[in-house]
mmCIF file of C-alpha atoms and ligand atoms in Angstrom:
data_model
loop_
_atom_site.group_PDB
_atom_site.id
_atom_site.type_symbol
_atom_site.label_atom_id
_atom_site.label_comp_id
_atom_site.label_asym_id
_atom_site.label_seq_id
_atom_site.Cartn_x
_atom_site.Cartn_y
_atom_site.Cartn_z
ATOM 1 C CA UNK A 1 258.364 78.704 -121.223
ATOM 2 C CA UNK A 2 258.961 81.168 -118.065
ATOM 3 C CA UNK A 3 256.615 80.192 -115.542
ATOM 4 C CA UNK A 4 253.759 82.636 -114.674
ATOM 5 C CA UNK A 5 254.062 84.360 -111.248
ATOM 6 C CA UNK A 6 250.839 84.492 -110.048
ATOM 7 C CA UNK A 7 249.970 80.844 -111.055
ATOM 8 C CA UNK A 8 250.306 78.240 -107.698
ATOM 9 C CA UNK A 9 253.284 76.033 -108.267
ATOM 10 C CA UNK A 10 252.094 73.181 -106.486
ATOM 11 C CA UNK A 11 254.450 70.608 -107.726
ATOM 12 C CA UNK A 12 257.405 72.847 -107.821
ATOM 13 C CA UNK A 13 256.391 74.311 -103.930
ATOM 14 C CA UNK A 14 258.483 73.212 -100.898
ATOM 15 C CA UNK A 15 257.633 69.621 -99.232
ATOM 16 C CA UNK A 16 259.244 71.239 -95.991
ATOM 17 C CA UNK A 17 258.725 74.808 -95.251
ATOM 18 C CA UNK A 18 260.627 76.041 -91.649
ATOM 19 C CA UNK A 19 259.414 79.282 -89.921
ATOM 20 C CA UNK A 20 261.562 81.146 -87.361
ATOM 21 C CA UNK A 21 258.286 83.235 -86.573
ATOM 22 C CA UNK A 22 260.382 86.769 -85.316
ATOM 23 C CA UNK A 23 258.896 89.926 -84.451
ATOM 24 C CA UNK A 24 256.324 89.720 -81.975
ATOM 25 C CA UNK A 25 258.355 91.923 -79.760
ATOM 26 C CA UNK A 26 258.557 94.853 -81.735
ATOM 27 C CA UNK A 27 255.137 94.012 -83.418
ATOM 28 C CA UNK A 28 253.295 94.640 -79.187
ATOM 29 C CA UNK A 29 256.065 97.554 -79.022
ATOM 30 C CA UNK A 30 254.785 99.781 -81.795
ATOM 31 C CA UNK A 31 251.644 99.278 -80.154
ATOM 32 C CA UNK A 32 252.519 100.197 -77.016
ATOM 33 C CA UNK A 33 252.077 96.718 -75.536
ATOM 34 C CA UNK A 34 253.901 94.359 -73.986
ATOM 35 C CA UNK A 35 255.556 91.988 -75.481
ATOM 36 C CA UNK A 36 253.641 89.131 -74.108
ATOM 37 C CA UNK A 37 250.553 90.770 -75.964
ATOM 38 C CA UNK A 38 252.780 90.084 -79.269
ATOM 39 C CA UNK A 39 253.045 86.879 -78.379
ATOM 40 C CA UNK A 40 249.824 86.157 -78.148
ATOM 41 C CA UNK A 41 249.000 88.030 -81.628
ATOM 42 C CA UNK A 42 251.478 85.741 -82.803
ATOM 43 C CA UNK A 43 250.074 82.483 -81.594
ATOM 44 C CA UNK A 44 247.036 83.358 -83.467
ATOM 45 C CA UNK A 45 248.672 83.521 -86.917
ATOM 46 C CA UNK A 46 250.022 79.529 -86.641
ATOM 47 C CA UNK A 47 246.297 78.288 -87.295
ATOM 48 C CA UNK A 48 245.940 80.287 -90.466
ATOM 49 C CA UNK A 49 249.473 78.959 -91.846
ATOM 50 C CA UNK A 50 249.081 75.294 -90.726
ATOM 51 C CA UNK A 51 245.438 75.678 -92.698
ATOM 52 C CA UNK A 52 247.311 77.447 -95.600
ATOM 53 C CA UNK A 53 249.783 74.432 -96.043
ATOM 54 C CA UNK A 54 247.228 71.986 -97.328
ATOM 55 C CA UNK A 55 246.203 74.372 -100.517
ATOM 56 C CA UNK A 56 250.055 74.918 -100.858
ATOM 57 C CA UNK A 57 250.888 71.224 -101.129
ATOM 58 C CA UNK A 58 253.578 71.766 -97.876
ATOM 59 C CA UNK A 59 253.500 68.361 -96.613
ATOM 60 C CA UNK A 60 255.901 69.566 -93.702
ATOM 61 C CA UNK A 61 255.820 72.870 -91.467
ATOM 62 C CA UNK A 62 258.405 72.962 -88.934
ATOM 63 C CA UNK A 63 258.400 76.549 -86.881
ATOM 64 C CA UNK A 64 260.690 77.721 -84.003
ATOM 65 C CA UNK A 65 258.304 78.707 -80.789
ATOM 66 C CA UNK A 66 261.340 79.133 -78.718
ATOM 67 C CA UNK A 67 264.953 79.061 -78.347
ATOM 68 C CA UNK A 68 267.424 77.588 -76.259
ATOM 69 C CA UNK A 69 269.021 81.165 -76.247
ATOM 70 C CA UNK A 70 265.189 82.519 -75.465
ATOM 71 C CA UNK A 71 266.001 81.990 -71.268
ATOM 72 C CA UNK A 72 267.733 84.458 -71.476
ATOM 73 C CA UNK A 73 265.063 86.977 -71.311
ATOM 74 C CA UNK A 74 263.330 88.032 -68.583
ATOM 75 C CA UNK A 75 261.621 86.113 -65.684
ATOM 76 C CA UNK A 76 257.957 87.412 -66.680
ATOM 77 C CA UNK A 77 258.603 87.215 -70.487
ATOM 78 C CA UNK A 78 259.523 83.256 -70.132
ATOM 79 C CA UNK A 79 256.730 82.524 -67.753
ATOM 80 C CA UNK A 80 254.556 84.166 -69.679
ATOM 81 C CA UNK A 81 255.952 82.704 -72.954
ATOM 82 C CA UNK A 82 255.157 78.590 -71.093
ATOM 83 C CA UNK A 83 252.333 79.676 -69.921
ATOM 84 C CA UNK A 84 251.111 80.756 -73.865
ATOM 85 C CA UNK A 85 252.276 77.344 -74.629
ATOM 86 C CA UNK A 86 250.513 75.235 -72.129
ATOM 87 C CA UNK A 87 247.322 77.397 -73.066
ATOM 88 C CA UNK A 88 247.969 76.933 -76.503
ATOM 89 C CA UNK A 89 248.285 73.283 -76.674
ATOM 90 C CA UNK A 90 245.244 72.646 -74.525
ATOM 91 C CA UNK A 91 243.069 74.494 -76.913
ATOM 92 C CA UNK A 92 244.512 73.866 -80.230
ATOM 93 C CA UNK A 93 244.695 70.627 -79.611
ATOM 94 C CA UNK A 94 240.810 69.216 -80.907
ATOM 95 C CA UNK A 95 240.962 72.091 -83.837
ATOM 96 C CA UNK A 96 244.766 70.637 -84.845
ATOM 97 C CA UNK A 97 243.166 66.986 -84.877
ATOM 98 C CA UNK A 98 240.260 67.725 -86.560
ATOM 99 C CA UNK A 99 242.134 69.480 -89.229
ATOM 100 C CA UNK A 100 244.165 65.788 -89.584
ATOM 101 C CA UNK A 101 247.494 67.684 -88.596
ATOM 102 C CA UNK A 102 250.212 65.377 -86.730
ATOM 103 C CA UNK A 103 252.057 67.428 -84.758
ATOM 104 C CA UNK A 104 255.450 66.506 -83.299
ATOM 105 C CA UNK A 105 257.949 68.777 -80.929
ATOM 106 C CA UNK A 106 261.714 68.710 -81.328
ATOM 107 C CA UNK A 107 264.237 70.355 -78.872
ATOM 108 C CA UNK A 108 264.963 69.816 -75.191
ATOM 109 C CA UNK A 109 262.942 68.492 -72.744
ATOM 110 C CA UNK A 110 264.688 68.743 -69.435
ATOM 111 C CA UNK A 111 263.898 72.386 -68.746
ATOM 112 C CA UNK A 112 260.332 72.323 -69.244
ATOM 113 C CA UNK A 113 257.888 71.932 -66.646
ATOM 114 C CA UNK A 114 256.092 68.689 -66.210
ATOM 115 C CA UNK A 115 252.683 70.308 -66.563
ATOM 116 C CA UNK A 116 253.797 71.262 -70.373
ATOM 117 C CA UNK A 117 255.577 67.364 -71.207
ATOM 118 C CA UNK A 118 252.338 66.106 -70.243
ATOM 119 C CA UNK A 119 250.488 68.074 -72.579
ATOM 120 C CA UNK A 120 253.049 67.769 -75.118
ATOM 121 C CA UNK A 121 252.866 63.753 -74.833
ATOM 122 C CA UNK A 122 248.813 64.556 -75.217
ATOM 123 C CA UNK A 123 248.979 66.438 -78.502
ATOM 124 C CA UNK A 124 251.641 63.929 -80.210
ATOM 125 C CA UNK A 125 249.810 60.668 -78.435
ATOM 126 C CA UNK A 126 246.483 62.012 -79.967
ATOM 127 C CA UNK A 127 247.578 63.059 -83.678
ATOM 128 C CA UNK A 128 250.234 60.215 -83.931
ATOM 129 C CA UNK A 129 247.297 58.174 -86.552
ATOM 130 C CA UNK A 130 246.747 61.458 -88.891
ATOM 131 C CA UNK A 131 248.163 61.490 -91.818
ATOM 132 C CA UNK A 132 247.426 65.053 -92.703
ATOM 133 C CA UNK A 133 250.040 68.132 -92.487
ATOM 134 C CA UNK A 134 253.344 67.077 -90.235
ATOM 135 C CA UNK A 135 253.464 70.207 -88.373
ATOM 136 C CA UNK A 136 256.598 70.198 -85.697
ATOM 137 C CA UNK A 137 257.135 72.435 -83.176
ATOM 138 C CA UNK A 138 260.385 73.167 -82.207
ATOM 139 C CA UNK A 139 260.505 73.925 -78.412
ATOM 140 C CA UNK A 140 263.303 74.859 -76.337
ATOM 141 C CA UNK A 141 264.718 73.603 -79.401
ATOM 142 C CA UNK A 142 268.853 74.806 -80.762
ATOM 143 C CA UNK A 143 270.505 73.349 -83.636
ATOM 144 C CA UNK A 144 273.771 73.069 -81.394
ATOM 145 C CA UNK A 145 272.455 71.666 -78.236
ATOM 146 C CA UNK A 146 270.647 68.819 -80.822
ATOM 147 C CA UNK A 147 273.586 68.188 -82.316
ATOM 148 C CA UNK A 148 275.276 67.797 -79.181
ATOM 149 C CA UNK A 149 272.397 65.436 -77.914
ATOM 150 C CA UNK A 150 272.672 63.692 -81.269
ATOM 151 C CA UNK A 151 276.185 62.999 -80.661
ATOM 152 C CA UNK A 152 276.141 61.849 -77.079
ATOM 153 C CA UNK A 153 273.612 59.513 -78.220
ATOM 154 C CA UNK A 154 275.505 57.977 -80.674
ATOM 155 C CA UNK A 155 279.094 58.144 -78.694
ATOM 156 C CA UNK A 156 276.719 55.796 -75.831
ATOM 157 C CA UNK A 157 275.795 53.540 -79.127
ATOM 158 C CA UNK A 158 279.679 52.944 -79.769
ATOM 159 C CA UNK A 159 280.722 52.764 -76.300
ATOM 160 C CA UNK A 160 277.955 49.700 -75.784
ATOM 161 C CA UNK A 161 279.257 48.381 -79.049
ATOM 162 C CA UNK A 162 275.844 49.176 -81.154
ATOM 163 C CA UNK A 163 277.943 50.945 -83.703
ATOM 164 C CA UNK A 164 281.441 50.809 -85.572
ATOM 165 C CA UNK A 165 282.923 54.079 -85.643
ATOM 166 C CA UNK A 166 284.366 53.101 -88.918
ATOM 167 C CA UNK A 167 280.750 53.314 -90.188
ATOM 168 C CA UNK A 168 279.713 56.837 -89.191
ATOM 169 C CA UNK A 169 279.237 59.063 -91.993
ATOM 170 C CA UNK A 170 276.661 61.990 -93.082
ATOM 171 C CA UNK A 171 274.334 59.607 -92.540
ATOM 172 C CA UNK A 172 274.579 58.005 -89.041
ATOM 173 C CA UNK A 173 273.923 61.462 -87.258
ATOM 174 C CA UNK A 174 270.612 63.026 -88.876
ATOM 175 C CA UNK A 175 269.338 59.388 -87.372
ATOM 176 C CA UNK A 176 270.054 60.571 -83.952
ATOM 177 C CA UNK A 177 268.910 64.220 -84.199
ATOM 178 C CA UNK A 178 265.067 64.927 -83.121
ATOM 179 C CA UNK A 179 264.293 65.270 -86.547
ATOM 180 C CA UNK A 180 265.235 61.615 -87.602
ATOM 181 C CA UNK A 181 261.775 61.204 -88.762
ATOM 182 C CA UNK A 182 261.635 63.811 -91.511
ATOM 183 C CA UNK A 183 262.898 65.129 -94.698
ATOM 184 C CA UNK A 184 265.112 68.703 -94.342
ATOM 185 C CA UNK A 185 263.433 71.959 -94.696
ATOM 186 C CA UNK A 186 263.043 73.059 -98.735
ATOM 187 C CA UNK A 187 262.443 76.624 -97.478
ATOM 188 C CA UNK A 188 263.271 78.326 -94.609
ATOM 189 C CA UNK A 189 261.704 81.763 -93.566
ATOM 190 C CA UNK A 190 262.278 84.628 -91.204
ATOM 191 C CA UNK A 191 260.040 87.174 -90.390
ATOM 192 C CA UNK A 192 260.709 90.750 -89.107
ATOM 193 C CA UNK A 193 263.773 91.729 -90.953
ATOM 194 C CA UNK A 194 266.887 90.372 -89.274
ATOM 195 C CA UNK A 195 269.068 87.846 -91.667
ATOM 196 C CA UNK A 196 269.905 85.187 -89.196
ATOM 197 C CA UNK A 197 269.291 81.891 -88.298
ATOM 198 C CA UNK A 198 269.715 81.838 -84.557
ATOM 199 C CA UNK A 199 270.992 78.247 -84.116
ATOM 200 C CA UNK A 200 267.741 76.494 -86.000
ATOM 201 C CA UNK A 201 268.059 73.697 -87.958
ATOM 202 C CA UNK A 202 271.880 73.674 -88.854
ATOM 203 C CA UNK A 203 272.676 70.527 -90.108
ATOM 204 C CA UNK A 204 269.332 70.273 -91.565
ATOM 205 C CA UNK A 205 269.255 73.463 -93.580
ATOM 206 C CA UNK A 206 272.706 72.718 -95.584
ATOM 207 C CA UNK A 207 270.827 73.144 -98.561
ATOM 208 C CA UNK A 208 267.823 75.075 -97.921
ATOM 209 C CA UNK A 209 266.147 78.067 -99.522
ATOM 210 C CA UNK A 210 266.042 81.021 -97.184
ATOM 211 C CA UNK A 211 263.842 83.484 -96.957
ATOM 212 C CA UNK A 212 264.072 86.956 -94.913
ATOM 213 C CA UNK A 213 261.290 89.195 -94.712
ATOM 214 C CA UNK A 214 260.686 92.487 -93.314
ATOM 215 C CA UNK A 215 256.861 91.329 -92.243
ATOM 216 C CA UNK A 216 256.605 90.923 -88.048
ATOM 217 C CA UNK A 217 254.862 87.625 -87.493
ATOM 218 C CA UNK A 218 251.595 88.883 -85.982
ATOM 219 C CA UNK A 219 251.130 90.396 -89.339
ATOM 220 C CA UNK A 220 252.083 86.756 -90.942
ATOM 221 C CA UNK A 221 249.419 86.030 -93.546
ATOM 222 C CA UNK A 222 248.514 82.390 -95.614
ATOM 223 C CA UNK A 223 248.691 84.865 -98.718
ATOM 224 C CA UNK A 224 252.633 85.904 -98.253
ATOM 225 C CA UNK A 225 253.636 82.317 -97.269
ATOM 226 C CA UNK A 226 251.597 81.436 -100.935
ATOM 227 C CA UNK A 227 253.986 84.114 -102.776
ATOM 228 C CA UNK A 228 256.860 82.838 -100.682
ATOM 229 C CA UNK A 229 256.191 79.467 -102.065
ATOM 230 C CA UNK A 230 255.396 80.750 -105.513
ATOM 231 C CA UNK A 231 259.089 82.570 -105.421
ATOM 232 C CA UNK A 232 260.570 79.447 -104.308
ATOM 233 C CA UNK A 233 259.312 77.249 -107.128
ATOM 234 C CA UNK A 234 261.183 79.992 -109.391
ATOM 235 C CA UNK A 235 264.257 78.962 -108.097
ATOM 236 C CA UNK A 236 267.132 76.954 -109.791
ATOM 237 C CA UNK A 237 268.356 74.634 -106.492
ATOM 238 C CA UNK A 238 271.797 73.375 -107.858
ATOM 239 C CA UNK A 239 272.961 70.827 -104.760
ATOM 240 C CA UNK A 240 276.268 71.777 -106.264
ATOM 241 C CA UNK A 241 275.906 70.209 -109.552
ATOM 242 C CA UNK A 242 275.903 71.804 -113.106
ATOM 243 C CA UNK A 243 273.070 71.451 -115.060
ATOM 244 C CA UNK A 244 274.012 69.983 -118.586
HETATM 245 C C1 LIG B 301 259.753 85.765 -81.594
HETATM 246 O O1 LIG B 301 259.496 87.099 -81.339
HETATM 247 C C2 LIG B 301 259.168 84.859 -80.534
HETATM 248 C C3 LIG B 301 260.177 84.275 -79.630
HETATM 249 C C4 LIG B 301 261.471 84.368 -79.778
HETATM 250 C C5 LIG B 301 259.669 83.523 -78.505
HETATM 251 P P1 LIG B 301 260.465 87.983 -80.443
HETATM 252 O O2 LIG B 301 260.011 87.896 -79.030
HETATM 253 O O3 LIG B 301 261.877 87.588 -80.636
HETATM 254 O O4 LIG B 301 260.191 89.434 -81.016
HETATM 255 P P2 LIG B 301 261.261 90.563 -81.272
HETATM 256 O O5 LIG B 301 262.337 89.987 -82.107
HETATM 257 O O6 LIG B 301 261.767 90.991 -79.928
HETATM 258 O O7 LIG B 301 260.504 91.639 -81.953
HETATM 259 C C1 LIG B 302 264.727 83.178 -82.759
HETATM 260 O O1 LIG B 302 264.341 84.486 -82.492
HETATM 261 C C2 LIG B 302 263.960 82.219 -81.909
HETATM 262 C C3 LIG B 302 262.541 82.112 -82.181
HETATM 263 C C4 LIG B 302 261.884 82.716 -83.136
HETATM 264 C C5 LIG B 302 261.807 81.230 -81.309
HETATM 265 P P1 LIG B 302 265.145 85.405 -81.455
HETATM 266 O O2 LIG B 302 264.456 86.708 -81.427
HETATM 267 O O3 LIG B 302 265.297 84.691 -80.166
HETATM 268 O O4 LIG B 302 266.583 85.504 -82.135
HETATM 269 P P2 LIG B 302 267.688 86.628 -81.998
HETATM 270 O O5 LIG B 302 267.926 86.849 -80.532
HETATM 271 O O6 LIG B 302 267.168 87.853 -82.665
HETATM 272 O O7 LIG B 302 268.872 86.065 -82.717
HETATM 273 MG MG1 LIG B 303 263.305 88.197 -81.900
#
């Protein structure tokens, strides 16, 4: 029996739904705003989605905040950008607990300021006991410079004799990426239009569902992301195989 659009597909809806949350840019530019003011808009559309997850049976919400490539902007854009974040964290954090959300960050570290680790450590020390929606923010976060963390990590596990080379295979490496703790992303979705994946989550998405949409992230709603799921449980995911 064909399954009926408009009816939730709960057990058929993505465990793992990844956001690259695009547009808030050109969202504050129509407007005549700055960008930061997009940003900001944005920000305020993550509560909504990390509420929506628990009606849509997404155990898993993984969304890209910022890029590796994103330093490349301008001095005021990524000051303004950290500071969003620090003031984000500090006053999400009791709503994100109370909600029962665990939140974890992947991505790089090294470049962020001290003042933002701290409060990073906070949010992941204080949610590490709910069992609720995983939400992960990915942070200064690139599927390449992960990778090549990932593999300088293991390369110092052979070198100290921790690991037989002879014994590395697809599934030695996800161990060593920053997202060693979950499953990959069912469904992976970019807003605002452009079909790209800007270096997130490559090894993990080999198999995902993608999703582009012409919608700019300020204008993200928990109703699209419940007919993105809805289209997703429509789909016939193969992993290569034939169905007989
Ligand atoms: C996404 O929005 C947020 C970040 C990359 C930090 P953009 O800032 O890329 O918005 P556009 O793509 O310029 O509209
Ligand atoms: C990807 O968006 C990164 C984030 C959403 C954080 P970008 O706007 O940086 O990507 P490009 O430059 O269009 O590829
Ligand atoms: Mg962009």
């Amino acid at each position: 029996m064909p399954k009926d659009p408009d009816t939730p597909q709960r057990t058929d809806g993505p465990r793992h739904v990844a956001i690259i949350m695009d547009g808030n840019g050109r969202w504050a530019q129509a407007r005549g705003r700055p960008r930061l003011f997009g940003h900001h808009a944005g920000a305020k559309r993550v509560r909504e989605v990390v509420e929506a997850c628990k009606d849509l049976g997404i155990r898993y919400l993984t969304i890209f905040a910022f890029s590796t490539e994103n330093w490349k902007r301008t001095q005021v854009e990524v000051a303004g950008l950290m500071n969003l974040f620090r003031r984000y964290i500090s006053k999400e954090m009791r709503a994100l607990h109370d909600e029962n959300v665990r939140v974890r960050f992947i991505g790089d570290r090294v470049r962020l300021d001290q003042k933002l680790i701290t409060l990073m450590d906070d949010l992941e020390e204080l949610t590490a006991g709910n069992d609720g929606v995983n939400l992960t923010i990915a942070l200064n976060y690139g599927g390449r410079d992960e990778v090549a963390r990932a593999t300088r990590r293991l390369a110092e596990d052979v070198a100290e004799g921790k690991l037989d080379p002879l014994n590395v295979d697809e599934e030695t490496l996800p161990r060593y990426l920053d997202t060693r703790v979950l499953p990959d992303p069912d469904l992976v979705i970019r807003t605002s239009g452009e079909a790209r994946i800007s270096n997130f989550l490559l090894w993990q998405s080999a198999y995902a569902e993608y999703e582009f949409i012409d919608t700019l992230w300020p204008d993200f709603s928990a109703e699209e992301l419940a007919r993105l799921c809805r289209s997703y449980g429509r789909r016939d995911r193969r992993f290569g195989a034939v169905k007989v």
